[in-house]
CSV table of C-alpha atoms and ligand atoms in Angstrom, one decimal:
chain,number,residue,atom,x,y,z
A,1,MET,CA,91.4,122.1,122.4
A,2,ALA,CA,88.9,120.2,120.3
A,3,ILE,CA,89.2,116.5,119.6
A,4,LEU,CA,87.4,115.3,116.5
A,5,GLY,CA,86.9,111.5,116.8
A,6,SER,CA,87.7,111.3,120.5
A,7,THR,CA,86.3,107.8,120.9
A,8,GLY,CA,88.7,106.2,118.4
A,9,SER,CA,92.2,104.8,119.0
A,10,ILE,CA,93.9,108.2,118.4
A,11,GLY,CA,91.2,110.1,120.3
A,12,CYS,CA,91.6,107.9,123.4
A,13,ASN,CA,95.4,108.2,123.3
A,14,THR,CA,95.0,112.0,123.0
A,15,LEU,CA,92.8,112.1,126.1
A,16,ASP,CA,95.3,110.0,127.9
A,17,VAL,CA,98.1,112.5,127.1
A,18,VAL,CA,95.8,115.4,127.9
A,19,SER,CA,95.0,113.9,131.3
A,20,ARG,CA,98.7,114.4,132.2
A,21,CYS,CA,98.7,118.1,131.5
A,22,PRO,CA,96.3,120.3,133.6
A,23,GLU,CA,97.1,123.3,131.4
A,24,ILE,CA,95.2,121.8,128.5
A,25,SER,CA,91.5,122.3,128.6
A,26,VAL,CA,89.1,120.3,126.4
A,27,PHE,CA,86.5,122.5,124.7
A,28,ALA,CA,84.8,119.9,122.5
A,29,LEU,CA,84.8,116.2,121.7
A,30,SER,CA,83.1,114.2,118.9
A,31,ALA,CA,82.0,110.6,118.2
A,32,HIS,CA,80.1,108.9,115.5
A,33,THR,CA,78.2,106.1,117.3
A,34,ASN,CA,80.0,105.2,120.5
A,35,VAL,CA,78.0,107.5,122.8
A,36,GLU,CA,78.6,105.4,125.9
A,37,LEU,CA,82.3,106.2,125.7
A,38,LEU,CA,81.7,109.8,124.7
A,39,ALA,CA,79.5,110.3,127.8
A,40,LYS,CA,82.3,108.9,130.0
A,41,GLN,CA,84.8,111.2,128.3
A,42,CYS,CA,82.5,114.2,128.9
A,43,ALA,CA,82.2,113.2,132.6
A,44,GLN,CA,85.9,113.2,133.0
A,45,PHE,CA,87.0,116.1,130.8
A,46,LYS,CA,84.0,118.3,131.1
A,47,PRO,CA,84.0,119.8,127.6
A,48,ARG,CA,81.6,122.7,126.8
A,49,PHE,CA,80.4,120.9,123.7
A,50,ALA,CA,80.0,117.4,122.2
A,51,VAL,CA,79.1,116.4,118.7
A,52,VAL,CA,77.6,113.1,117.7
A,53,THR,CA,77.9,112.9,113.9
A,54,ASN,CA,75.4,110.0,113.5
A,55,PRO,CA,71.9,111.6,114.4
A,56,ALA,CA,70.5,108.1,115.2
A,57,PHE,CA,72.5,108.3,118.5
A,58,HIS,CA,71.4,111.8,119.6
A,59,ASP,CA,68.6,110.8,121.9
A,60,ARG,CA,70.6,108.1,123.6
A,61,PHE,CA,73.5,110.6,124.1
A,62,LYS,CA,71.1,113.2,125.5
A,63,ALA,CA,69.8,110.7,128.0
A,64,LEU,CA,73.3,109.7,129.1
A,65,LEU,CA,74.2,113.4,129.6
A,66,LYS,CA,71.1,113.9,131.7
A,67,GLU,CA,71.7,110.7,133.7
A,68,ALA,CA,75.2,112.0,134.5
A,69,ASP,CA,73.9,115.5,135.3
A,70,SER,CA,76.5,116.8,132.8
A,71,ASP,CA,76.9,120.5,131.7
A,72,THR,CA,78.2,119.5,128.3
A,73,VAL,CA,75.9,120.6,125.4
A,74,LEU,CA,75.2,118.4,122.4
A,75,LEU,CA,75.6,120.3,119.1
A,76,ASP,CA,73.4,118.6,116.6
A,77,THR,CA,73.5,120.4,113.3
A,78,LYS,CA,75.1,119.2,110.1
A,79,ASN,CA,77.9,121.8,110.5
A,80,SER,CA,78.6,121.2,114.2
A,81,LEU,CA,82.0,119.5,113.6
A,82,GLU,CA,83.2,122.5,111.4
A,83,GLU,CA,81.8,124.8,114.1
A,84,ILE,CA,83.9,123.4,116.9
A,85,ALA,CA,87.0,123.0,114.6
A,86,SER,CA,86.9,126.7,113.9
A,87,HIS,CA,85.5,128.1,117.2
A,88,GLU,CA,87.3,131.2,118.4
A,89,LEU,CA,88.0,129.7,121.8
A,90,VAL,CA,89.8,126.7,120.3
A,91,ASP,CA,93.6,126.9,119.7
A,92,THR,CA,94.4,123.3,118.9
A,93,VAL,CA,92.3,120.8,116.9
A,94,MET,CA,93.1,117.0,116.9
A,95,ALA,CA,91.8,115.7,113.6
A,96,ALA,CA,91.3,112.0,114.5
A,97,ILE,CA,88.2,111.0,112.5
A,98,VAL,CA,88.8,108.0,110.2
A,99,GLY,CA,88.5,108.3,106.4
A,100,ALA,CA,87.1,111.0,104.0
A,101,ALA,CA,84.5,111.9,106.7
A,102,GLY,CA,87.3,113.9,108.3
A,103,LEU,CA,87.9,116.3,105.4
A,104,PRO,CA,85.4,119.1,106.0
A,105,SER,CA,86.3,119.6,109.7
A,106,GLY,CA,90.0,119.3,109.1
A,107,LEU,CA,89.7,121.9,106.4
A,108,ALA,CA,87.6,124.1,108.6
A,109,ALA,CA,90.4,124.1,111.2
A,110,ALA,CA,93.0,124.9,108.5
A,111,ASN,CA,90.9,127.8,107.2
A,112,ALA,CA,90.4,129.1,110.8
A,113,GLY,CA,94.2,129.2,111.3
A,114,LYS,CA,94.3,126.6,114.2
A,115,ARG,CA,97.2,124.4,115.3
A,116,LEU,CA,96.0,121.3,113.5
A,117,LEU,CA,97.3,118.0,114.9
A,118,LEU,CA,96.6,115.9,111.8
A,119,ALA,CA,96.0,112.2,112.3
A,120,ASN,CA,93.3,111.9,109.6
A,121,LYS,CA,95.7,111.3,106.7
A,122,GLU,CA,92.8,110.7,104.2
A,123,SER,CA,91.8,114.3,104.2
A,124,LEU,CA,95.3,115.4,103.1
A,125,ILE,CA,95.5,112.7,100.6
A,126,MET,CA,92.2,113.6,99.0
A,127,SER,CA,92.8,117.4,98.8
A,128,GLY,CA,96.6,117.7,99.2
A,129,GLN,CA,97.5,121.1,97.7
A,130,LEU,CA,94.1,122.7,98.6
A,131,PHE,CA,94.5,121.6,102.2
A,132,THR,CA,98.1,122.8,102.6
A,133,SER,CA,97.4,126.1,100.8
A,134,ALA,CA,94.4,126.7,103.1
A,135,ALA,CA,96.7,126.2,106.1
A,136,ARG,CA,99.4,128.5,104.7
A,137,ASP,CA,97.0,131.2,103.7
A,138,HIS,CA,95.3,131.3,107.1
A,139,GLY,CA,98.3,130.8,109.3
A,140,ALA,CA,97.4,127.3,110.5
A,141,GLU,CA,100.2,125.1,111.7
A,142,ILE,CA,99.9,121.5,110.6
A,143,ILE,CA,101.7,119.1,112.9
A,144,PRO,CA,101.5,115.5,111.6
A,145,ILE,CA,100.5,112.9,114.1
A,146,ASP,CA,101.0,109.9,111.9
A,147,SER,CA,104.1,108.5,113.6
A,148,GLU,CA,106.3,108.4,110.4
A,149,HIS,CA,105.4,112.0,109.4
A,150,ASN,CA,105.8,113.2,113.0
A,151,ALA,CA,109.3,111.6,112.9
A,152,ILE,CA,110.2,113.4,109.7
A,153,PHE,CA,108.8,116.6,111.0
A,154,GLN,CA,111.1,116.2,114.0
A,155,CYS,CA,114.1,115.3,111.8
A,156,LEU,CA,113.5,118.4,109.6
A,157,ALA,CA,113.5,120.8,112.6
A,158,GLU,CA,116.7,122.6,111.5
A,159,ALA,CA,115.4,122.9,107.9
A,160,ARG,CA,112.2,124.8,109.1
A,161,ASP,CA,112.0,128.6,109.0
A,162,VAL,CA,110.8,129.6,112.4
A,163,ASP,CA,108.8,132.6,111.2
A,164,SER,CA,107.0,131.2,108.1
A,165,GLY,CA,106.9,127.6,109.4
A,166,ARG,CA,108.0,126.5,105.9
A,167,THR,CA,110.5,123.7,105.4
A,168,ASN,CA,113.5,124.2,103.1
A,169,THR,CA,114.2,120.8,101.7
A,170,GLN,CA,117.0,122.0,99.5
A,171,PHE,CA,119.6,120.0,101.5
A,172,VAL,CA,117.4,116.9,101.9
A,173,LYS,CA,118.5,114.0,99.7
A,174,LYS,CA,115.7,111.6,100.5
A,175,ILE,CA,113.3,110.5,103.1
A,176,ILE,CA,112.9,107.0,104.3
A,177,LEU,CA,109.4,106.1,105.5
A,178,THR,CA,109.6,103.0,107.6
A,179,ALA,CA,106.9,100.3,107.5
A,180,SER,CA,106.3,97.6,110.1
A,181,GLY,CA,105.2,95.3,107.3
A,182,GLY,CA,102.0,94.4,109.1
A,183,PRO,CA,100.8,91.0,110.3
A,184,PHE,CA,101.4,89.3,106.9
A,185,LEU,CA,105.0,90.3,106.4
A,186,THR,CA,106.2,86.7,105.9
A,187,ALA,CA,102.9,85.2,104.5
A,188,THR,CA,102.9,83.5,101.1
A,189,GLN,CA,100.6,84.6,98.3
A,190,ASP,CA,98.5,81.4,99.0
A,191,GLU,CA,98.2,82.3,102.7
A,192,LEU,CA,97.2,85.9,101.8
A,193,ALA,CA,94.3,84.6,99.7
A,194,SER,CA,92.4,83.3,102.7
A,195,VAL,CA,93.2,85.7,105.6
A,196,THR,CA,90.2,86.9,107.7
A,197,PRO,CA,89.4,90.5,108.9
A,198,ASP,CA,90.4,89.6,112.5
A,199,GLN,CA,93.8,88.3,111.3
A,200,ALA,CA,94.3,91.4,109.2
A,201,CYS,CA,93.4,93.6,112.2
A,202,ALA,CA,95.8,91.9,114.6
A,203,HIS,CA,98.8,94.2,114.1
A,204,PRO,CA,102.0,92.9,115.7
A,205,LYS,CA,103.2,96.3,116.9
A,206,TRP,CA,100.4,98.9,116.9
A,207,SER,CA,96.9,98.8,118.3
A,208,MET,CA,94.7,100.9,115.9
A,209,GLY,CA,91.2,101.2,114.4
A,210,ARG,CA,90.1,98.5,112.0
A,211,LYS,CA,90.4,100.5,108.8
A,212,ILE,CA,94.0,101.6,109.3
A,213,SER,CA,94.9,98.1,110.6
A,214,VAL,CA,93.7,96.6,107.2
A,215,ASP,CA,95.6,99.4,105.4
A,216,SER,CA,98.7,98.3,107.3
A,217,ALA,CA,98.2,94.7,106.4
A,218,THR,CA,97.9,95.5,102.6
A,219,LEU,CA,100.7,98.1,102.8
A,220,MET,CA,98.2,100.6,101.4
A,221,ASN,CA,98.9,102.5,104.6
A,222,LYS,CA,102.4,103.1,103.3
A,223,GLY,CA,101.1,104.1,99.9
A,224,LEU,CA,98.8,106.6,101.5
A,225,GLU,CA,101.7,107.8,103.8
A,226,LEU,CA,103.9,108.3,100.8
A,227,ILE,CA,101.3,110.7,99.3
A,228,GLU,CA,100.8,112.3,102.7
A,229,ALA,CA,104.6,113.0,102.9
A,230,CYS,CA,104.7,114.5,99.4
A,231,PHE,CA,102.0,117.0,100.4
A,232,LEU,CA,103.2,117.7,103.9
A,233,PHE,CA,106.9,118.3,103.0
A,234,ASP,CA,106.4,119.5,99.4
A,235,LEU,CA,108.6,116.7,98.0
A,236,PRO,CA,108.3,114.7,94.8
A,237,SER,CA,107.5,111.0,95.2
A,238,SER,CA,110.9,110.1,93.8
A,239,ALA,CA,112.5,111.6,97.0
A,240,ILE,CA,110.6,109.2,99.2
A,241,GLU,CA,111.6,105.5,99.7
A,242,VAL,CA,109.9,102.9,101.9
A,243,LEU,CA,111.8,100.4,104.0
A,244,VAL,CA,110.2,97.6,106.0
A,245,HIS,CA,111.4,97.8,109.6
A,246,PRO,CA,109.5,95.1,111.6
A,247,GLN,CA,110.6,96.3,115.1
A,248,SER,CA,108.9,99.7,114.5
A,249,ILE,CA,111.5,101.6,116.6
A,250,VAL,CA,112.8,103.9,113.9
A,251,HIS,CA,109.7,105.8,112.9
A,252,SER,CA,111.3,107.4,109.8
A,253,MET,CA,114.6,109.0,108.6
A,254,VAL,CA,115.9,112.0,106.7
A,255,TYR,CA,119.0,111.6,104.5
A,256,TYR,CA,120.8,114.9,104.1
A,257,GLN,CA,123.2,115.9,101.3
A,258,ASP,CA,126.3,115.7,103.5
A,259,GLY,CA,125.7,112.0,104.3
A,260,SER,CA,124.1,112.7,107.7
A,261,VAL,CA,121.0,110.6,108.4
A,262,LEU,CA,118.6,111.8,111.2
A,263,ALA,CA,116.2,109.2,112.6
A,264,GLN,CA,113.5,109.5,115.3
A,265,MET,CA,113.2,106.5,117.6
A,266,ALA,CA,110.7,105.6,120.3
A,267,ASN,CA,108.7,102.6,121.4
A,268,PRO,CA,105.7,102.1,119.1
A,269,ASP,CA,103.2,104.2,121.1
A,270,MET,CA,101.0,106.9,119.5
A,271,ARG,CA,101.1,109.0,122.7
A,272,VAL,CA,104.7,110.0,121.6
A,273,PRO,CA,103.7,111.9,118.4
A,274,ILE,CA,100.5,113.2,120.1
A,275,ALA,CA,102.5,114.7,123.0
A,276,TYR,CA,105.0,116.2,120.6
A,277,GLY,CA,102.1,117.9,118.7
A,278,LEU,CA,100.5,119.1,121.9
A,279,ALA,CA,103.7,120.6,123.4
A,280,PHE,CA,105.5,121.8,120.3
A,281,PRO,CA,108.0,123.5,120.3
A,282,LYS,CA,108.4,122.2,123.9
A,283,ARG,CA,108.2,118.6,125.2
A,284,MET,CA,105.9,117.0,127.7
A,285,GLU,CA,105.4,113.6,129.4
A,286,SER,CA,103.5,111.2,127.1
A,287,GLY,CA,103.1,108.2,129.4
A,288,ALA,CA,105.1,106.0,126.9
A,289,GLU,CA,107.6,103.5,128.2
A,290,ALA,CA,111.2,104.7,127.7
A,291,LEU,CA,113.1,102.9,125.0
A,292,ASP,CA,115.8,100.6,126.3
A,293,LEU,CA,118.1,99.8,123.4
A,294,THR,CA,120.1,97.2,125.4
A,295,GLN,CA,116.9,95.1,125.7
A,296,GLN,CA,115.9,95.7,122.1
A,297,GLU,CA,116.0,92.9,119.4
A,298,PRO,CA,118.3,93.9,116.5
A,299,LEU,CA,116.8,96.5,114.2
A,300,GLN,CA,116.3,95.2,110.7
A,301,PHE,CA,115.5,97.1,107.4
A,302,GLN,CA,114.5,95.5,104.1
A,303,HIS,CA,112.9,96.5,100.8
A,304,PRO,CA,109.2,95.9,100.5
A,305,ASP,CA,107.9,93.1,98.3
A,306,LEU,CA,105.7,94.9,95.8
A,307,LEU,CA,104.5,91.7,94.2
A,308,ARG,CA,102.8,90.4,97.4
A,309,PHE,CA,101.9,93.9,98.4
A,310,PRO,CA,100.9,95.8,95.2
A,311,CYS,CA,99.0,98.5,97.2
A,312,LEU,CA,102.2,100.4,97.9
A,313,ALA,CA,102.9,100.6,94.2
A,314,LEU,CA,99.3,101.7,93.5
A,315,GLY,CA,99.8,104.6,96.0
A,316,ARG,CA,103.0,105.8,94.3
A,317,ALA,CA,101.3,105.5,90.9
A,318,ALA,CA,98.3,107.6,92.1
A,319,MET,CA,100.6,110.3,93.4
A,320,GLU,CA,102.6,110.3,90.1
A,321,ALA,CA,99.3,110.5,88.1
A,322,GLY,CA,98.6,113.7,90.2
A,323,GLY,CA,95.4,115.7,90.3
A,324,THR,CA,92.4,113.7,91.6
A,325,GLY,CA,94.5,110.4,91.4
A,326,PRO,CA,95.1,110.3,95.2
A,327,ALA,CA,91.4,111.1,96.0
A,328,VAL,CA,90.3,108.2,93.7
A,329,LEU,CA,92.8,105.8,95.2
A,330,ASN,CA,91.6,106.8,98.7
A,331,ALA,CA,87.9,106.4,98.0
A,332,ALA,CA,88.4,103.0,96.2
A,333,ASN,CA,90.5,101.8,99.1
A,334,GLU,CA,87.9,102.9,101.7
A,335,VAL,CA,85.2,101.0,99.9
A,336,ALA,CA,87.3,97.9,99.3
A,337,VAL,CA,88.5,97.8,102.9
A,338,GLU,CA,84.9,98.1,104.2
A,339,ALA,CA,83.8,95.3,101.9
A,340,PHE,CA,86.7,93.1,103.2
A,341,LEU,CA,85.8,93.9,106.8
A,342,GLN,CA,82.2,92.8,106.0
A,343,GLU,CA,83.6,89.6,104.3
A,344,LYS,CA,82.1,90.5,100.9
A,345,VAL,CA,85.5,90.3,99.2
A,346,GLN,CA,88.8,88.6,99.9
A,347,PHE,CA,92.0,90.2,101.1
A,348,LEU,CA,93.7,90.0,97.6
A,349,ASP,CA,90.6,91.6,96.0
A,350,ILE,CA,91.5,94.9,97.7
A,351,PRO,CA,94.3,95.8,95.3
A,352,ARG,CA,92.4,94.4,92.4
A,353,ILE,CA,89.4,96.7,93.1
A,354,ILE,CA,91.6,99.8,93.6
A,355,ASP,CA,93.6,99.1,90.4
A,356,GLY,CA,90.3,98.6,88.5
A,357,VAL,CA,89.0,101.9,89.8
A,358,LEU,CA,92.2,103.8,89.1
A,359,SER,CA,92.2,102.6,85.4
A,360,LYS,CA,88.5,103.5,85.0
A,361,ILE,CA,88.3,107.0,86.5
A,362,PRO,CA,90.3,109.6,84.6
A,363,CYS,CA,92.5,112.0,86.6
A,364,GLU,CA,91.6,115.7,86.6
A,365,ALA,CA,93.3,118.7,88.1
A,366,ALA,CA,92.3,118.8,91.7
A,367,SER,CA,91.6,122.5,91.6
A,368,SER,CA,88.4,122.7,93.7
A,369,LEU,CA,86.7,120.8,96.5
A,370,ALA,CA,83.8,120.2,94.2
A,371,ILE,CA,86.0,118.4,91.7
A,372,ILE,CA,87.6,116.3,94.4
A,373,ARG,CA,84.2,115.4,95.9
A,374,GLU,CA,83.0,114.3,92.5
A,375,ALA,CA,86.1,112.2,91.9
A,376,ASP,CA,85.6,110.6,95.4
A,377,LYS,CA,81.9,109.9,94.5
A,378,LEU,CA,82.7,108.3,91.1
A,379,ALA,CA,85.4,106.2,92.6
A,380,ARG,CA,83.1,104.9,95.3
A,381,ILE,CA,80.5,103.9,92.6
A,382,ALA,CA,83.1,102.2,90.4
A,383,ALA,CA,84.5,100.3,93.4
A,384,LYS,CA,81.0,99.1,94.4
A,385,GLU,CA,80.3,98.0,90.9
A,386,LEU,CA,83.5,95.9,90.9
A,387,ILE,CA,82.7,94.4,94.3
B,1,LIG,P1,89.1,104.6,114.9
B,1,LIG,O1,88.3,103.8,114.0
B,1,LIG,O2,89.7,103.9,116.1
B,1,LIG,O3,88.4,105.9,115.3
B,1,LIG,C1,87.7,106.7,114.4
B,1,LIG,C2,87.0,107.9,115.1
B,1,LIG,O4,86.3,108.6,114.0
B,1,LIG,C3,86.0,107.5,116.1
B,1,LIG,O5,86.0,108.5,117.2
B,1,LIG,C4,84.7,107.6,115.4
B,1,LIG,O6,83.6,107.9,116.2
B,1,LIG,C5,84.9,108.7,114.4
B,1,LIG,N1,84.2,108.4,113.1
B,1,LIG,C6,84.0,107.3,112.4
B,1,LIG,N2,83.3,107.5,111.3
B,1,LIG,C7,82.9,108.8,111.3
B,1,LIG,C8,82.1,109.6,110.5
B,1,LIG,N3,81.5,109.1,109.4
B,1,LIG,N4,81.9,110.9,110.8
B,1,LIG,C9,82.5,111.4,111.9
B,1,LIG,N5,83.3,110.7,112.7
B,1,LIG,C10,83.5,109.4,112.5
B,1,LIG,O7,90.4,105.2,114.0
B,1,LIG,P2,91.8,105.5,114.5
B,1,LIG,O8,92.7,104.3,114.4
B,1,LIG,O9,91.8,106.3,115.7
B,1,LIG,O10,92.3,106.4,113.2
B,1,LIG,C11,91.9,107.8,113.1
B,1,LIG,C12,92.7,108.4,112.0
B,1,LIG,O11,94.0,108.5,112.4
B,1,LIG,C13,92.7,107.7,110.7
B,1,LIG,O12,92.7,108.6,109.6
B,1,LIG,C14,94.0,106.9,110.7
B,1,LIG,O13,94.5,106.7,109.4
B,1,LIG,C15,94.9,107.9,111.5
B,1,LIG,N6,96.0,107.2,112.2
B,1,LIG,C16,95.7,106.4,113.2
B,1,LIG,C17,96.8,105.7,113.8
B,1,LIG,C18,96.5,104.8,115.0
B,1,LIG,O14,97.5,104.4,115.6
B,1,LIG,N7,95.3,104.4,115.3
B,1,LIG,C19,98.1,106.0,113.4
B,1,LIG,C20,98.3,106.9,112.4
B,1,LIG,C21,97.3,107.5,111.8
B,2,LIG,MG1,101.8,105.8,110.2
């Protein structure tokens, strides 16, 4: 397999699961800047290739490989990520880069017909239909790693046609995406106004990279996930509801026509969906602690407060606008979150910036990658102007 973004939170969890399964061999790893960790991973997993996407770190990485007398080869061209994602010796690609930067390599894996373990939700949100048709046309199998979508994928097992891999949602009434509610679930509007990046990144249930942690705190993560679910399962946004479930034990649910509700439960640990994706259609050890329901606090579910967390409504609106709407939303969000992490704007400015960008950039049909890239670029410029 190839792991794109192996030094991140998902990347490290993936290697932890892989280390439990001697049949999986690691062909390539990638990192952007953390070459110290990448070199350690190369020493342990002995991949044939490694990619460092930020060229400023190439020399340091080469020195580290030499020091360790490693046989891993650094691939250092602009297309190296796409090369490993589509390499003929690779069966499975873990797409675990954060943000729009993950799009070209994820798409390369889809075009090469790989099993694609998709953590990088932003690529699917930007290019929804193009991405899923590329996978369909080239026989790639997308297994969602985002815990909610992985839960839905599991709950839709009987609705999936084994030969085509397509899901028949004819008997599905609705899908419930669960949301932990993030660190500010009970915060007042006044308290939200002055929260710091470190407070926003201190998620009560999940340990994740900083960008997705802020997305969870604003509930934009759920707005993005709603769009992700529409594209993955070919459902209209009206079929997807969000419920806040602070215990993060039920990862999502599928309501069927006959009144049956299937839910997937597990302790909040990303190694569960990662192991599912690696072993599918079998199962394997993930290292996650077993769920003990007798020791579990009561499970609660409540409707989200869209007034305090407007990002969720912005996500739904962008999906309903269609075309390049989700790509514009995603780009504006990436820029706004980065500005918040650098303390250039306040927490409550994030939805204001995204709303401003959405009303400024007209939606177009997302019929080519060039159109999507242009929408992404214009949205980033507009967001920076607002900041
Ligand atoms: P992270 O910040 O911990 O790691 C990001 C990885 O991407 C690192 O390996 C980094 O080297 C690489 N990277 C960063 N910028 C890059 C660039 N410009 N070009 C190439 N590589 C780059 O992020 P994460 O929390 O592991 O999240 C990764 C993806 O998985 C995101 O899309 C996120 O939404 C999704 N996801 C994460 C979790 C989680 O629990 N962490 C859960 C669900 C979905
Ligand atoms: Mg999720």
